[in-house]
CSV table of C-alpha atoms in Angstrom, one decimal:
chain,number,residue,atom,x,y,z
K,1,MET,CA,84.4,94.7,90.5
K,2,GLU,CA,87.9,94.4,89.2
K,3,ASP,CA,90.7,95.6,91.4
K,4,SER,CA,92.8,97.2,88.7
K,5,PRO,CA,94.3,100.5,87.6
K,6,GLU,CA,91.4,102.8,86.7
K,7,LYS,CA,92.4,105.0,83.7
K,8,LYS,CA,95.0,105.0,81.0
K,9,SER,CA,97.2,108.1,80.6
K,10,GLY,CA,100.2,108.4,78.3
K,11,GLY,CA,100.9,104.7,78.1
K,12,GLY,CA,100.3,104.2,81.8
K,13,HIS,CA,97.4,103.9,84.3
K,14,VAL,CA,96.0,106.5,86.6
K,15,LEU,CA,94.7,105.5,90.0
K,16,ASP,CA,92.3,108.3,91.0
K,17,GLY,CA,90.0,106.5,93.5
K,18,SER,CA,87.1,106.2,91.1
K,19,ASN,CA,86.9,102.4,91.5
K,20,ILE,CA,86.8,102.7,95.3
K,21,ILE,CA,84.0,105.3,95.1
K,22,GLU,CA,82.1,103.0,92.7
K,23,LEU,CA,82.5,100.1,95.1
K,24,VAL,CA,81.3,102.0,98.2
K,25,GLY,CA,78.6,103.8,96.3
K,26,ASN,CA,77.0,100.6,95.2
K,27,LYS,CA,75.1,99.6,98.3
K,28,GLU,CA,74.3,96.1,97.2
K,29,VAL,CA,77.9,95.3,96.0
K,30,PHE,CA,79.5,97.0,99.0
K,31,SER,CA,77.2,95.1,101.5
K,32,THR,CA,78.2,91.8,99.9
K,33,PHE,CA,81.8,92.8,100.0
K,34,VAL,CA,81.6,93.7,103.7
K,35,GLU,CA,79.7,90.5,104.4
K,36,HIS,CA,82.4,88.4,102.8
K,37,LYS,CA,85.3,90.2,104.5
K,38,PHE,CA,83.5,90.1,107.9
K,39,GLU,CA,83.0,86.4,107.7
K,40,GLU,CA,86.7,85.9,106.8
K,41,LEU,CA,87.7,87.8,110.0
K,42,ASP,CA,85.1,86.5,112.4
K,43,ARG,CA,87.0,83.3,113.3
K,44,ASP,CA,84.9,82.4,116.3
K,45,ARG,CA,81.6,83.0,114.4
K,46,ASP,CA,80.1,85.1,117.3
K,47,GLY,CA,78.9,87.8,114.9
K,48,GLU,CA,81.4,90.4,116.3
K,49,LEU,CA,85.1,91.1,115.7
K,50,SER,CA,87.5,91.2,118.6
K,51,VAL,CA,90.6,93.4,118.5
K,52,LYS,CA,92.6,90.3,117.7
K,53,GLU,CA,90.3,89.3,114.9
K,54,LEU,CA,90.6,92.9,113.5
K,55,GLN,CA,94.4,92.7,113.2
K,56,PRO,CA,94.4,91.2,109.7
K,57,ALA,CA,92.1,93.9,108.5
K,58,VAL,CA,94.3,96.6,110.2
K,59,ALA,CA,97.4,95.1,108.6
K,60,ASP,CA,95.7,95.1,105.2
K,61,ILE,CA,94.7,98.7,105.5
K,62,GLY,CA,98.2,99.6,106.5
K,63,ALA,CA,99.5,97.7,103.4
K,64,ALA,CA,97.0,99.6,101.2
K,65,LEU,CA,98.3,102.9,102.7
K,66,GLY,CA,101.9,101.9,102.0
K,67,LEU,CA,102.9,101.5,105.6
K,68,PRO,CA,105.6,99.1,106.8
K,69,ALA,CA,104.6,96.1,108.8
K,70,GLN,CA,103.5,96.6,112.4
K,71,GLY,CA,106.4,96.7,114.7
K,72,SER,CA,108.7,98.2,112.2
K,73,SER,CA,108.4,101.8,113.2
K,74,PRO,CA,106.9,103.7,116.2
K,75,ASP,CA,105.4,106.3,113.8
K,76,SER,CA,103.6,103.7,111.7
K,77,ASP,CA,102.6,101.7,114.8
K,78,HIS,CA,100.8,104.8,116.0
K,79,ILE,CA,98.8,104.9,112.8
K,80,TYR,CA,97.9,101.2,113.1
K,81,SER,CA,96.7,102.0,116.7
K,82,GLU,CA,94.6,104.8,115.4
K,83,VAL,CA,93.0,102.5,112.8
K,84,VAL,CA,92.1,100.1,115.6
K,85,ASN,CA,90.6,103.0,117.6
K,86,GLU,CA,88.5,104.0,114.6
K,87,PHE,CA,86.9,100.6,114.7
K,88,THR,CA,86.6,100.2,118.5
K,89,HIS,CA,86.0,104.0,119.3
K,90,GLY,CA,88.9,103.6,121.7
K,91,LYS,CA,86.7,101.8,124.2
K,92,GLN,CA,84.8,98.7,123.2
K,93,GLN,CA,86.4,95.3,122.8
K,94,LYS,CA,84.1,94.0,120.1
K,95,VAL,CA,83.0,95.5,116.7
K,96,SER,CA,79.7,94.7,115.1
K,97,LYS,CA,79.2,94.2,111.4
K,98,THR,CA,77.4,97.5,111.1
K,99,GLU,CA,80.3,99.3,112.8
K,100,PHE,CA,82.8,97.5,110.7
K,101,LYS,CA,81.0,98.5,107.5
K,102,GLU,CA,80.7,102.2,108.6
K,103,VAL,CA,84.4,102.5,109.5
K,104,LEU,CA,85.6,100.6,106.5
K,105,SER,CA,83.5,102.9,104.2
K,106,ASP,CA,85.0,106.0,105.8
K,107,ILE,CA,88.5,104.6,105.4
K,108,LEU,CA,88.0,103.7,101.8
K,109,LEU,CA,86.4,107.0,100.9
K,110,GLY,CA,89.3,108.7,102.6
K,111,MET,CA,91.7,106.8,100.4
K,112,ALA,CA,89.6,107.7,97.4
K,113,ALA,CA,89.7,111.4,98.3
K,114,GLY,CA,93.4,111.3,98.6
K,115,LEU,CA,93.8,109.6,95.2
K,116,LYS,CA,91.4,112.0,93.6
K,117,ARG,CA,93.4,114.9,94.9
K,118,ASP,CA,96.8,113.3,94.1
K,119,PRO,CA,96.4,110.6,91.5
K,120,ILE,CA,99.1,107.9,91.1
K,121,VAL,CA,100.4,107.2,87.7
K,122,ILE,CA,101.6,103.6,87.0
K,123,LEU,CA,103.8,102.9,84.0
K,124,ARG,CA,104.8,99.4,83.0
K,125,ILE,CA,108.4,99.2,81.9
K,126,ASP,CA,109.3,96.0,80.0
K,127,GLY,CA,112.5,97.0,78.3
K,128,GLU,CA,110.9,98.0,74.9
K,129,ASP,CA,111.6,101.7,75.4
K,130,LEU,CA,115.2,101.0,76.5
K,131,GLU,CA,115.8,98.7,73.5
K,132,GLU,CA,114.3,101.4,71.2
K,133,PHE,CA,116.6,104.0,72.7
K,134,ILE,CA,119.7,101.8,72.4
K,135,ASN,CA,118.9,101.0,68.7
K,136,GLY,CA,117.9,104.6,67.9
K,137,PRO,CA,119.9,107.4,66.3
K,138,THR,CA,120.3,109.4,69.6
K,139,PHE,CA,121.9,106.6,71.6
K,140,GLU,CA,125.6,107.0,70.4
K,141,PRO,CA,125.8,110.8,70.6
K,142,GLU,CA,124.1,110.9,74.0
K,143,MET,CA,126.4,108.2,75.4
K,144,VAL,CA,129.5,110.0,74.0
K,145,ALA,CA,128.3,113.2,75.6
K,146,SER,CA,127.7,111.5,78.9
K,147,TYR,CA,131.1,109.8,78.8
K,148,SER,CA,132.8,113.1,78.2
K,149,GLU,CA,130.9,114.8,81.0
K,150,ILE,CA,131.6,112.0,83.4
K,151,LYS,CA,135.3,111.8,82.4
K,152,SER,CA,135.9,115.5,82.8
K,153,ALA,CA,134.2,115.5,86.2
K,154,ASP,CA,136.0,112.4,87.6
K,155,GLY,CA,138.9,111.0,85.6
K,156,SER,CA,139.9,108.5,88.2
K,157,GLY,CA,136.7,106.4,88.4
K,158,SER,CA,136.4,102.7,87.5
K,159,LEU,CA,134.5,101.4,84.5
K,160,ARG,CA,131.7,100.4,86.9
K,161,ASP,CA,131.5,103.9,88.2
K,162,TYR,CA,131.3,105.3,84.7
K,163,ILE,CA,128.5,102.9,83.8
K,164,ALA,CA,126.5,103.7,87.0
K,165,LYS,CA,126.8,107.5,86.3
K,166,ALA,CA,125.9,107.1,82.7
K,167,LEU,CA,122.8,105.0,83.6
K,168,ALA,CA,121.8,107.7,86.1
K,169,LYS,CA,121.4,110.1,83.2
K,170,LEU,CA,118.8,108.0,81.6
K,171,THR,CA,115.1,108.8,82.2
K,172,VAL,CA,111.8,107.0,82.5
K,173,GLU,CA,111.0,108.1,78.9
K,174,GLN,CA,114.1,106.1,77.8
K,175,GLY,CA,113.0,103.1,79.8
K,176,MET,CA,115.2,103.5,82.9
K,177,PRO,CA,113.8,104.3,86.4
K,178,LEU,CA,116.5,106.4,88.0
K,179,HIS,CA,116.7,104.9,91.5
K,180,GLN,CA,116.8,101.3,90.2
K,181,ILE,CA,120.1,101.9,88.4
K,182,LEU,CA,122.5,100.3,90.8
K,183,GLY,CA,120.3,97.2,91.1
K,184,LEU,CA,120.2,96.9,87.3
K,185,LEU,CA,124.0,96.9,87.1
K,186,ALA,CA,123.8,93.3,88.3
K,187,ILE,CA,121.4,92.4,85.4
K,188,SER,CA,122.7,91.9,81.9
K,189,TRP,CA,121.5,94.1,79.1
K,190,ASN,CA,120.3,91.0,77.2
K,191,LEU,CA,118.2,90.0,80.1
K,192,LEU,CA,116.6,93.4,80.3
K,193,CYS,CA,116.1,93.9,76.6
K,194,ASN,CA,115.4,90.4,75.3
K,195,HIS,CA,113.7,88.7,78.2
K,196,ALA,CA,111.5,91.7,79.2
K,197,LEU,CA,112.3,92.1,82.8
K,198,ALA,CA,109.0,93.7,83.9
K,199,MET,CA,108.8,96.4,86.5
K,200,ILE,CA,106.1,98.7,87.7
K,201,TRP,CA,107.0,102.4,87.9
K,202,THR,CA,104.8,104.6,90.0
K,203,SER,CA,105.1,108.3,90.0
K,204,LEU,CA,103.3,110.9,92.1
K,205,GLU,CA,103.4,114.6,91.6
K,206,ASN,CA,101.9,117.0,94.1
K,207,ASP,CA,101.4,120.6,93.3
K,208,PHE,CA,100.7,122.9,96.3
K,209,ASP,CA,99.6,126.2,94.9
K,210,GLY,CA,97.1,127.3,97.6
K,211,SER,CA,94.0,126.5,95.4
K,212,GLY,CA,92.7,124.0,97.9
K,213,ILE,CA,92.9,126.5,100.7
K,214,LYS,CA,91.3,129.2,98.5
K,215,ARG,CA,88.3,126.9,97.8
K,216,LEU,CA,87.9,126.1,101.5
K,217,LEU,CA,88.1,129.8,102.6
K,218,SER,CA,85.5,130.8,100.0
K,219,ASN,CA,82.9,128.4,101.3
K,220,LYS,CA,81.9,129.6,104.8
K,221,PHE,CA,79.7,126.5,105.5
K,222,GLU,CA,82.5,124.1,104.6
K,223,LEU,CA,85.1,126.1,106.4
K,224,ASP,CA,83.0,126.2,109.7
K,225,LYS,CA,82.3,122.5,109.4
K,226,THR,CA,86.0,121.7,108.8
K,227,LEU,CA,87.2,123.9,111.7
K,228,ASN,CA,84.7,122.5,114.1
K,229,ALA,CA,85.7,119.0,113.2
K,230,ALA,CA,89.4,119.9,113.6
K,231,ILE,CA,89.1,121.2,117.1
K,232,GLU,CA,86.6,118.6,118.3
K,233,ASN,CA,89.3,116.4,119.7
K,234,VAL,CA,91.6,119.2,120.8
K,235,SER,CA,92.1,119.3,124.6
K,236,LYS,CA,90.5,122.2,126.4
K,237,ASP,CA,91.0,123.5,129.9
K,238,ARG,CA,88.2,123.8,132.5
K,239,SER,CA,87.0,127.1,131.0
K,240,GLY,CA,86.8,125.6,127.6
K,241,LYS,CA,89.9,127.4,126.2
K,242,LEU,CA,92.4,125.9,123.9
K,243,SER,CA,96.2,126.3,123.9
K,244,LYS,CA,98.0,127.7,120.8
K,245,GLU,CA,100.3,124.7,121.0
K,246,TYR,CA,97.4,122.6,119.5
K,247,LEU,CA,97.3,124.8,116.3
K,248,ARG,CA,99.5,122.3,114.5
K,249,VAL,CA,97.3,119.4,115.5
K,250,ALA,CA,94.2,121.3,114.2
K,251,LEU,CA,96.0,122.3,111.0
K,252,ASP,CA,96.9,118.7,110.3
K,253,ALA,CA,93.2,117.8,110.7
K,254,VAL,CA,92.2,120.6,108.2
K,255,GLY,CA,95.0,119.6,105.8
K,256,PRO,CA,93.2,117.0,103.7
K,257,THR,CA,90.3,119.4,103.0
K,258,ALA,CA,92.6,122.3,102.3
K,259,GLY,CA,94.9,120.3,100.0
K,260,LEU,CA,97.8,120.3,102.4
K,261,PRO,CA,100.2,117.4,103.1
K,262,PRO,CA,100.7,116.2,106.7
K,263,LEU,CA,103.2,118.2,108.7
K,264,GLY,CA,106.6,116.6,108.3
K,265,ALA,CA,105.8,115.0,105.0
K,266,VAL,CA,107.2,117.8,102.7
K,267,GLU,CA,110.1,119.8,103.9
K,268,GLN,CA,109.3,122.8,101.6
K,269,MET,CA,105.8,122.9,102.9
K,270,ASP,CA,106.9,122.7,106.5
K,271,LYS,CA,108.9,125.9,106.0
K,272,VAL,CA,105.8,127.7,104.6
K,273,VAL,CA,103.7,126.5,107.5
K,274,GLN,CA,106.3,127.6,110.0
K,275,ASP,CA,106.4,131.1,108.5
K,276,ALA,CA,102.7,131.3,108.9
K,277,PHE,CA,102.9,130.1,112.5
K,278,ASN,CA,105.5,132.7,113.2
K,279,LEU,CA,103.2,135.5,112.0
K,280,VAL,CA,100.7,134.6,114.7
K,281,ASN,CA,103.2,133.7,117.5
K,282,ALA,CA,101.7,130.2,117.5
K,283,ASP,CA,104.3,128.9,119.9
K,284,ASP,CA,103.7,131.3,122.7
K,285,GLY,CA,101.4,128.8,124.5
K,286,LYS,CA,98.6,131.3,125.2
K,287,LEU,CA,95.1,130.0,125.9
K,288,LEU,CA,92.4,131.1,123.4
K,289,LYS,CA,88.6,130.9,123.3
K,290,GLU,CA,87.2,128.6,120.7
K,291,ASP,CA,86.3,131.4,118.3
K,292,GLU,CA,89.7,133.0,118.7
K,293,PHE,CA,91.4,129.7,118.1
K,294,LYS,CA,89.4,129.2,114.9
K,295,LYS,CA,90.1,132.7,113.8
K,296,ILE,CA,93.9,132.3,114.1
K,297,LEU,CA,93.7,128.9,112.4
K,298,THR,CA,91.9,130.7,109.5
K,299,GLU,CA,94.6,133.4,109.4
K,300,ILE,CA,97.3,130.7,109.2
K,301,LEU,CA,95.5,129.1,106.3
K,302,GLY,CA,95.3,132.5,104.6
K,303,SER,CA,99.0,133.1,105.1
K,304,ILE,CA,99.9,129.7,103.7
K,305,MET,CA,97.6,130.3,100.7
K,306,LEU,CA,99.3,133.7,99.9
K,307,GLN,CA,102.7,132.1,100.1
K,308,LEU,CA,101.8,129.2,97.9
K,309,GLU,CA,100.1,131.5,95.3
K,310,GLY,CA,103.2,133.6,95.1
K,311,THR,CA,105.6,130.6,95.1
K,312,PRO,CA,103.9,127.2,94.3
K,313,ILE,CA,105.6,124.1,95.5
K,314,SER,CA,105.8,121.0,93.3
K,315,VAL,CA,106.9,117.7,94.8
K,316,TYR,CA,107.7,114.7,92.6
K,317,SER,CA,108.3,111.2,93.9
K,318,ASN,CA,108.5,107.8,92.3
K,319,SER,CA,109.1,104.1,93.1
K,320,VAL,CA,109.5,100.8,91.3
K,321,VAL,CA,108.4,97.3,92.3
K,322,HIS,CA,109.3,94.2,90.3
K,323,GLU,CA,106.6,91.9,89.0
K,324,PRO,CA,104.7,89.9,89.9
K,325,LEU,CA,102.8,92.7,91.6
K,326,ALA,CA,101.0,90.5,94.2
K,327,SER,CA,99.1,92.7,96.5
K,328,SER,CA,99.8,92.2,100.2
K,329,SER,CA,96.3,93.5,101.0
K,330,THR,CA,93.4,91.1,100.8
K,331,LEU,CA,90.9,93.2,102.7
K,332,LEU,CA,90.6,95.8,100.0
K,333,GLN,CA,90.3,93.3,97.1
K,334,PRO,CA,86.7,92.5,96.2
K,335,SER,CA,86.2,88.8,96.0
K,336,SER,CA,85.7,87.0,92.7
K,337,GLU,CA,82.1,86.4,93.7
K,338,LEU,CA,81.3,90.1,93.4
């Protein structure tokens, strides 16, 4: 199976998780894939993986998730630790091949679900669009208009400042990724246009309109299953009651199924969530029976849904990496033998 972008869309590629689902869904291919990776990791050939032997796999999973290297951030280190716990169940020191396969399958399918919900678009920028724009009929009038606008806003800037601000007005459609502008100031136009400096532009657009919550709330079986899973690891007192302070933890667990981002990931969404929490006095620290806890969590979801239906939130992010695009993750790349 080829580890490549999965679909083409508007001159780019769309990563929607379908290749991952295909890999995991093919039992024979996935078993061979796991066998190969397990043998790579099992350095002492004892048929089990120690926590130390798992580390390359954990690092590769982090790289596939876009996390910085271990030791770079307490937040990301916590995620790495959770990945290890998924394999070891927080207790055992060794992981069997069966356990490795099961956990890896769950992680891959989780990635695929995220990509299916929020596909990533990859566009290859090789200077052709920029060269076409420069040689086209709109280049001169647009540059004159940009110069006039910049000059009137700041008449005391240097030529370098003017160029930087003019480049900032160019878009991806014209062949210029916005947040690479300052870096490209150090590159000559001839190099960019004639020698095809290649870059990969990735863009991700998330639309939060409450539809994911609506689907969940309309399916009682799925809702009950999701809520039960969300509170499974929430601490309870001796009488089995749960504190309201864990509502945020439970909501974060429900988030992927309801189409919500993690708390703290999207500022606009955090405000919507906080409004919903305020309506149920979520921070009063009261203890609730399990049914009451799930009822309030459902009310929070309903409140968030209504807010998003009234005022949807769209979040657009993008990034650029220079070629060669050598993946830092080897665990998630099927070997050439497959």
